[in-house]
Amino acid sequence: MPEEKQRAQSPEDVEARRAARRASQQRRRRNSVFQYIAVLFMAAFVLLLYTFMMERRQSQQQIDDLKQSASTVQTLQGLMSSNDQLKAQVSELETQLRDLQGQLAAAKEEQGLLQAQIQDEEKTTAAMLWFWELNDAYVRGRLNQCRELIDGLEEAKLQGCLPKENTTGTDHLSPADRYEEIRSRVIK
């Protein structure tokens, strides 16, 4: 049988077989190149997909950061607005405080004037009581009592508190002038 195989193989058959083998090898090579290219395209596609996903994730993170920044800016604007309102309130309250302090100072000054007036009126009242006793003692001719009353009035330093005008509407002397008249007649 090997002989039959050898005989059956003519150089043309061998050549045809070789050509078929070469074509088959070329097909296999082409197929393997196509498979290699397909694997490379697949790998490139997977890398592109991975890159796209990473970019999308990074973009989403940047968007979230921008939203947070925008929220922070709005919060800051709100705080700045609130701060401006508080500054305006502080300014208004400071103005009110100055006004109230001015009113308080005016009230204290008025109170001081009223107290001084009350003290003057009390001194005038006390001086007038001494004066009426002195005038009564002088009219009754009690000169010793007049001297004692004059000394007491001068010790209390109330002689200057006697009114210097006559408010009765008559031709009589004012209490201060009458006191001087009595004093000059009693103390010589």
PDB file of C-alpha atoms in Angstrom:
ATOM      1  CA  MET A   1       0.000   0.000   0.000  1.00  0.00           C
ATOM      2  CA  PRO A   2       2.723   2.479   0.612  1.00  0.00           C
ATOM      3  CA  GLU A   3       3.626   1.977  -2.974  1.00  0.00           C
ATOM      4  CA  GLU A   4       0.210   2.805  -4.116  1.00  0.00           C
ATOM      5  CA  LYS A   5       0.368   5.915  -2.055  1.00  0.00           C
ATOM      6  CA  GLN A   6       3.658   6.811  -3.581  1.00  0.00           C
ATOM      7  CA  ARG A   7       2.431   6.172  -7.042  1.00  0.00           C
ATOM      8  CA  ALA A   8      -0.744   7.934  -6.528  1.00  0.00           C
ATOM      9  CA  GLN A   9       1.200  10.919  -5.476  1.00  0.00           C
ATOM     10  CA  SER A  10       2.300  12.677  -8.429  1.00  0.00           C
ATOM     11  CA  PRO A  11       4.322  15.809  -8.259  1.00  0.00           C
ATOM     12  CA  GLU A  12       1.252  17.803  -9.059  1.00  0.00           C
ATOM     13  CA  ASP A  13      -0.636  16.190  -6.232  1.00  0.00           C
ATOM     14  CA  VAL A  14       2.200  16.923  -3.850  1.00  0.00           C
ATOM     15  CA  GLU A  15       2.274  20.468  -5.061  1.00  0.00           C
ATOM     16  CA  ALA A  16      -1.475  20.743  -4.650  1.00  0.00           C
ATOM     17  CA  ARG A  17      -1.249  19.332  -1.158  1.00  0.00           C
ATOM     18  CA  ARG A  18       1.528  21.730  -0.291  1.00  0.00           C
ATOM     19  CA  ALA A  19      -0.498  24.588  -1.680  1.00  0.00           C
ATOM     20  CA  ALA A  20      -3.514  23.406   0.330  1.00  0.00           C
ATOM     21  CA  ARG A  21      -1.352  23.167   3.445  1.00  0.00           C
ATOM     22  CA  ARG A  22       0.027  26.638   2.842  1.00  0.00           C
ATOM     23  CA  ALA A  23      -3.484  27.996   2.275  1.00  0.00           C
ATOM     24  CA  SER A  24      -4.644  26.266   5.420  1.00  0.00           C
ATOM     25  CA  GLN A  25      -1.698  27.688   7.366  1.00  0.00           C
ATOM     26  CA  GLN A  26      -2.349  31.122   5.924  1.00  0.00           C
ATOM     27  CA  ARG A  27      -5.998  30.824   6.928  1.00  0.00           C
ATOM     28  CA  ARG A  28      -4.931  29.781  10.423  1.00  0.00           C
ATOM     29  CA  ARG A  29      -2.499  32.667  10.572  1.00  0.00           C
ATOM     30  CA  ARG A  30      -5.157  35.049   9.298  1.00  0.00           C
ATOM     31  CA  ASN A  31      -7.622  33.664  11.826  1.00  0.00           C
ATOM     32  CA  SER A  32      -5.071  34.012  14.631  1.00  0.00           C
ATOM     33  CA  VAL A  33      -4.273  37.588  13.490  1.00  0.00           C
ATOM     34  CA  PHE A  34      -7.989  38.365  13.437  1.00  0.00           C
ATOM     35  CA  GLN A  35      -8.350  36.802  16.878  1.00  0.00           C
ATOM     36  CA  TYR A  36      -5.355  38.810  18.123  1.00  0.00           C
ATOM     37  CA  ILE A  37      -6.808  42.023  16.633  1.00  0.00           C
ATOM     38  CA  ALA A  38     -10.226  41.168  18.105  1.00  0.00           C
ATOM     39  CA  VAL A  39      -8.622  40.639  21.547  1.00  0.00           C
ATOM     40  CA  LEU A  40      -6.786  43.953  21.175  1.00  0.00           C
ATOM     41  CA  PHE A  41     -10.018  45.722  20.172  1.00  0.00           C
ATOM     42  CA  MET A  42     -11.792  44.074  23.069  1.00  0.00           C
ATOM     43  CA  ALA A  43      -9.024  45.142  25.469  1.00  0.00           C
ATOM     44  CA  ALA A  44      -9.085  48.685  24.017  1.00  0.00           C
ATOM     45  CA  PHE A  45     -12.881  48.766  24.371  1.00  0.00           C
ATOM     46  CA  VAL A  46     -12.643  47.576  27.988  1.00  0.00           C
ATOM     47  CA  LEU A  47      -9.981  50.234  28.688  1.00  0.00           C
ATOM     48  CA  LEU A  48     -12.121  52.907  27.026  1.00  0.00           C
ATOM     49  CA  LEU A  49     -15.134  51.800  29.042  1.00  0.00           C
ATOM     50  CA  TYR A  50     -13.061  51.829  32.242  1.00  0.00           C
ATOM     51  CA  THR A  51     -11.703  55.300  31.373  1.00  0.00           C
ATOM     52  CA  PHE A  52     -15.236  56.511  30.599  1.00  0.00           C
ATOM     53  CA  MET A  53     -16.501  55.214  33.953  1.00  0.00           C
ATOM     54  CA  MET A  54     -13.570  56.810  35.797  1.00  0.00           C
ATOM     55  CA  GLU A  55     -14.144  60.128  34.013  1.00  0.00           C
ATOM     56  CA  ARG A  56     -17.860  59.937  34.768  1.00  0.00           C
ATOM     57  CA  ARG A  57     -17.148  59.219  38.421  1.00  0.00           C
ATOM     58  CA  GLN A  58     -14.650  62.066  38.575  1.00  0.00           C
ATOM     59  CA  SER A  59     -17.074  64.404  36.798  1.00  0.00           C
ATOM     60  CA  GLN A  60     -19.834  63.445  39.228  1.00  0.00           C
ATOM     61  CA  GLN A  61     -17.498  64.096  42.131  1.00  0.00           C
ATOM     62  CA  GLN A  62     -16.609  67.506  40.672  1.00  0.00           C
ATOM     63  CA  ILE A  63     -20.289  68.275  40.191  1.00  0.00           C
ATOM     64  CA  ASP A  64     -20.948  67.302  43.810  1.00  0.00           C
ATOM     65  CA  ASP A  65     -18.033  69.493  44.912  1.00  0.00           C
ATOM     66  CA  LEU A  66     -19.397  72.395  42.857  1.00  0.00           C
ATOM     67  CA  LYS A  67     -22.866  71.895  44.342  1.00  0.00           C
ATOM     68  CA  GLN A  68     -21.347  71.868  47.809  1.00  0.00           C
ATOM     69  CA  SER A  69     -19.336  74.989  46.949  1.00  0.00           C
ATOM     70  CA  ALA A  70     -22.488  76.671  45.653  1.00  0.00           C
ATOM     71  CA  SER A  71     -24.273  75.679  48.838  1.00  0.00           C
ATOM     72  CA  THR A  72     -21.376  77.047  50.864  1.00  0.00           C
ATOM     73  CA  VAL A  73     -21.458  80.284  48.882  1.00  0.00           C
ATOM     74  CA  GLN A  74     -25.200  80.602  49.520  1.00  0.00           C
ATOM     75  CA  THR A  75     -24.615  79.919  53.203  1.00  0.00           C
ATOM     76  CA  LEU A  76     -21.862  82.541  53.281  1.00  0.00           C
ATOM     77  CA  GLN A  77     -24.092  85.024  51.485  1.00  0.00           C
ATOM     78  CA  GLY A  78     -26.811  84.320  54.034  1.00  0.00           C
ATOM     79  CA  LEU A  79     -24.343  84.811  56.870  1.00  0.00           C
ATOM     80  CA  MET A  80     -23.052  88.023  55.319  1.00  0.00           C
ATOM     81  CA  SER A  81     -26.604  89.290  54.920  1.00  0.00           C
ATOM     82  CA  SER A  82     -27.370  88.335  58.504  1.00  0.00           C
ATOM     83  CA  ASN A  83     -24.143  90.019  59.598  1.00  0.00           C
ATOM     84  CA  ASP A  84     -25.137  93.219  57.769  1.00  0.00           C
ATOM     85  CA  GLN A  85     -28.550  93.154  59.456  1.00  0.00           C
ATOM     86  CA  LEU A  86     -26.916  92.644  62.838  1.00  0.00           C
ATOM     87  CA  LYS A  87     -24.525  95.535  62.169  1.00  0.00           C
ATOM     88  CA  ALA A  88     -27.493  97.742  61.308  1.00  0.00           C
ATOM     89  CA  GLN A  89     -29.254  96.660  64.515  1.00  0.00           C
ATOM     90  CA  VAL A  90     -26.101  97.324  66.542  1.00  0.00           C
ATOM     91  CA  SER A  91     -25.810 100.776  64.991  1.00  0.00           C
ATOM     92  CA  GLU A  92     -29.466 101.484  65.733  1.00  0.00           C
ATOM     93  CA  LEU A  93     -29.100 100.246  69.310  1.00  0.00           C
ATOM     94  CA  GLU A  94     -25.948 102.334  69.778  1.00  0.00           C
ATOM     95  CA  THR A  95     -27.874 105.387  68.579  1.00  0.00           C
ATOM     96  CA  GLN A  96     -30.699 104.568  70.996  1.00  0.00           C
ATOM     97  CA  LEU A  97     -28.148 104.065  73.776  1.00  0.00           C
ATOM     98  CA  ARG A  98     -26.578 107.478  73.088  1.00  0.00           C
ATOM     99  CA  ASP A  99     -30.031 109.064  73.071  1.00  0.00           C
ATOM    100  CA  LEU A 100     -30.941 107.356  76.340  1.00  0.00           C
ATOM    101  CA  GLN A 101     -27.608 108.339  77.891  1.00  0.00           C
ATOM    102  CA  GLY A 102     -28.277 111.941  76.825  1.00  0.00           C
ATOM    103  CA  GLN A 103     -31.753 111.751  78.345  1.00  0.00           C
ATOM    104  CA  LEU A 104     -30.290 110.231  81.518  1.00  0.00           C
ATOM    105  CA  ALA A 105     -27.664 112.977  81.758  1.00  0.00           C
ATOM    106  CA  ALA A 106     -30.369 115.618  81.209  1.00  0.00           C
ATOM    107  CA  ALA A 107     -32.568 113.942  83.836  1.00  0.00           C
ATOM    108  CA  LYS A 108     -29.667 113.816  86.306  1.00  0.00           C
ATOM    109  CA  GLU A 109     -28.896 117.457  85.631  1.00  0.00           C
ATOM    110  CA  GLU A 110     -32.559 118.341  86.084  1.00  0.00           C
ATOM    111  CA  GLN A 111     -32.657 116.246  89.242  1.00  0.00           C
ATOM    112  CA  GLY A 112     -29.574 118.074  90.526  1.00  0.00           C
ATOM    113  CA  LEU A 113     -31.196 121.417  89.734  1.00  0.00           C
ATOM    114  CA  LEU A 114     -34.427 120.315  91.426  1.00  0.00           C
ATOM    115  CA  GLN A 115     -32.519 119.139  94.484  1.00  0.00           C
ATOM    116  CA  ALA A 116     -30.599 122.407  94.595  1.00  0.00           C
ATOM    117  CA  GLN A 117     -33.892 124.287  94.217  1.00  0.00           C
ATOM    118  CA  ILE A 118     -35.464 122.168  96.960  1.00  0.00           C
ATOM    119  CA  GLN A 119     -32.473 122.808  99.206  1.00  0.00           C
ATOM    120  CA  ASP A 120     -32.692 126.535  98.435  1.00  0.00           C
ATOM    121  CA  GLU A 121     -36.418 126.500  99.186  1.00  0.00           C
ATOM    122  CA  GLU A 122     -35.797 124.568 102.415  1.00  0.00           C
ATOM    123  CA  LYS A 123     -33.117 127.071 103.402  1.00  0.00           C
ATOM    124  CA  THR A 124     -35.417 129.952 102.434  1.00  0.00           C
ATOM    125  CA  THR A 125     -38.233 128.391 104.466  1.00  0.00           C
ATOM    126  CA  ALA A 126     -35.936 127.900 107.477  1.00  0.00           C
ATOM    127  CA  ALA A 127     -34.573 131.444 107.075  1.00  0.00           C
ATOM    128  CA  MET A 128     -38.118 132.811 106.877  1.00  0.00           C
ATOM    129  CA  LEU A 129     -39.079 130.955 110.098  1.00  0.00           C
ATOM    130  CA  TRP A 130     -36.110 132.552 111.857  1.00  0.00           C
ATOM    131  CA  PHE A 131     -37.008 135.902 110.305  1.00  0.00           C
ATOM    132  CA  TRP A 132     -40.643 135.803 111.510  1.00  0.00           C
ATOM    133  CA  GLU A 133     -39.527 134.923 115.009  1.00  0.00           C
ATOM    134  CA  LEU A 134     -36.942 137.710 114.860  1.00  0.00           C
ATOM    135  CA  ASN A 135     -39.500 140.225 113.526  1.00  0.00           C
ATOM    136  CA  ASP A 136     -42.020 139.142 116.172  1.00  0.00           C
ATOM    137  CA  ALA A 137     -39.405 139.462 118.935  1.00  0.00           C
ATOM    138  CA  TYR A 138     -38.380 142.927 117.615  1.00  0.00           C
ATOM    139  CA  VAL A 139     -41.983 144.129 117.440  1.00  0.00           C
ATOM    140  CA  ARG A 140     -42.521 142.944 121.050  1.00  0.00           C
ATOM    141  CA  GLY A 141     -39.311 144.669 122.129  1.00  0.00           C
ATOM    142  CA  ARG A 142     -37.412 141.540 123.176  1.00  0.00           C
ATOM    143  CA  LEU A 143     -33.954 142.650 122.133  1.00  0.00           C
ATOM    144  CA  ASN A 144     -32.051 139.809 123.873  1.00  0.00           C
ATOM    145  CA  GLN A 145     -34.151 137.236 122.046  1.00  0.00           C
ATOM    146  CA  CYS A 146     -33.512 139.219 118.819  1.00  0.00           C
ATOM    147  CA  ARG A 147     -29.727 138.986 119.390  1.00  0.00           C
ATOM    148  CA  GLU A 148     -29.983 135.234 120.001  1.00  0.00           C
ATOM    149  CA  LEU A 149     -32.081 134.756 116.866  1.00  0.00           C
ATOM    150  CA  ILE A 150     -29.659 136.891 114.780  1.00  0.00           C
ATOM    151  CA  ASP A 151     -26.686 134.847 116.113  1.00  0.00           C
ATOM    152  CA  GLY A 152     -28.493 131.572 115.366  1.00  0.00           C
ATOM    153  CA  LEU A 153     -29.460 132.748 111.876  1.00  0.00           C
ATOM    154  CA  GLU A 154     -25.877 133.782 111.112  1.00  0.00           C
ATOM    155  CA  GLU A 155     -24.419 130.562 112.564  1.00  0.00           C
ATOM    156  CA  ALA A 156     -26.713 128.566 110.290  1.00  0.00           C
ATOM    157  CA  LYS A 157     -25.617 130.917 107.466  1.00  0.00           C
ATOM    158  CA  LEU A 158     -29.200 131.443 106.418  1.00  0.00           C
ATOM    159  CA  GLN A 159     -29.253 135.284 106.322  1.00  0.00           C
ATOM    160  CA  GLY A 160     -28.345 135.177 102.605  1.00  0.00           C
ATOM    161  CA  CYS A 161     -31.352 132.910 101.903  1.00  0.00           C
ATOM    162  CA  LEU A 162     -33.900 135.585 102.828  1.00  0.00           C
ATOM    163  CA  PRO A 163     -35.861 136.838  99.806  1.00  0.00           C
ATOM    164  CA  LYS A 164     -34.589 140.175  98.530  1.00  0.00           C
ATOM    165  CA  GLU A 165     -37.891 141.180  96.899  1.00  0.00           C
ATOM    166  CA  ASN A 166     -41.175 142.055  98.460  1.00  0.00           C
ATOM    167  CA  THR A 167     -43.732 139.697  96.926  1.00  0.00           C
ATOM    168  CA  THR A 168     -46.686 141.002  98.916  1.00  0.00           C
ATOM    169  CA  GLY A 169     -47.292 143.942  96.587  1.00  0.00           C
ATOM    170  CA  THR A 170     -47.124 146.452  99.482  1.00  0.00           C
ATOM    171  CA  ASP A 171     -44.651 149.207 100.273  1.00  0.00           C
ATOM    172  CA  HIS A 172     -43.059 147.131 103.039  1.00  0.00           C
ATOM    173  CA  LEU A 173     -39.408 146.136 102.955  1.00  0.00           C
ATOM    174  CA  SER A 174     -38.315 142.754 101.614  1.00  0.00           C
ATOM    175  CA  PRO A 175     -37.441 140.139 104.282  1.00  0.00           C
ATOM    176  CA  ALA A 176     -33.694 140.608 103.591  1.00  0.00           C
ATOM    177  CA  ASP A 177     -33.965 144.424 103.942  1.00  0.00           C
ATOM    178  CA  ARG A 178     -36.113 144.142 107.099  1.00  0.00           C
ATOM    179  CA  TYR A 179     -33.571 141.714 108.616  1.00  0.00           C
ATOM    180  CA  GLU A 180     -30.755 144.217 107.929  1.00  0.00           C
ATOM    181  CA  GLU A 181     -32.835 146.984 109.471  1.00  0.00           C
ATOM    182  CA  ILE A 182     -33.536 144.942 112.635  1.00  0.00           C
ATOM    183  CA  ARG A 183     -29.908 143.788 112.852  1.00  0.00           C
ATOM    184  CA  SER A 184     -28.569 147.315 112.573  1.00  0.00           C
ATOM    185  CA  ARG A 185     -30.902 148.516 115.380  1.00  0.00           C
ATOM    186  CA  VAL A 186     -30.287 145.522 117.687  1.00  0.00           C
ATOM    187  CA  ILE A 187     -26.530 145.014 117.228  1.00  0.00           C
ATOM    188  CA  LYS A 188     -24.664 148.293 117.516  1.00  0.00           C
TER     189      LYS A 188
END
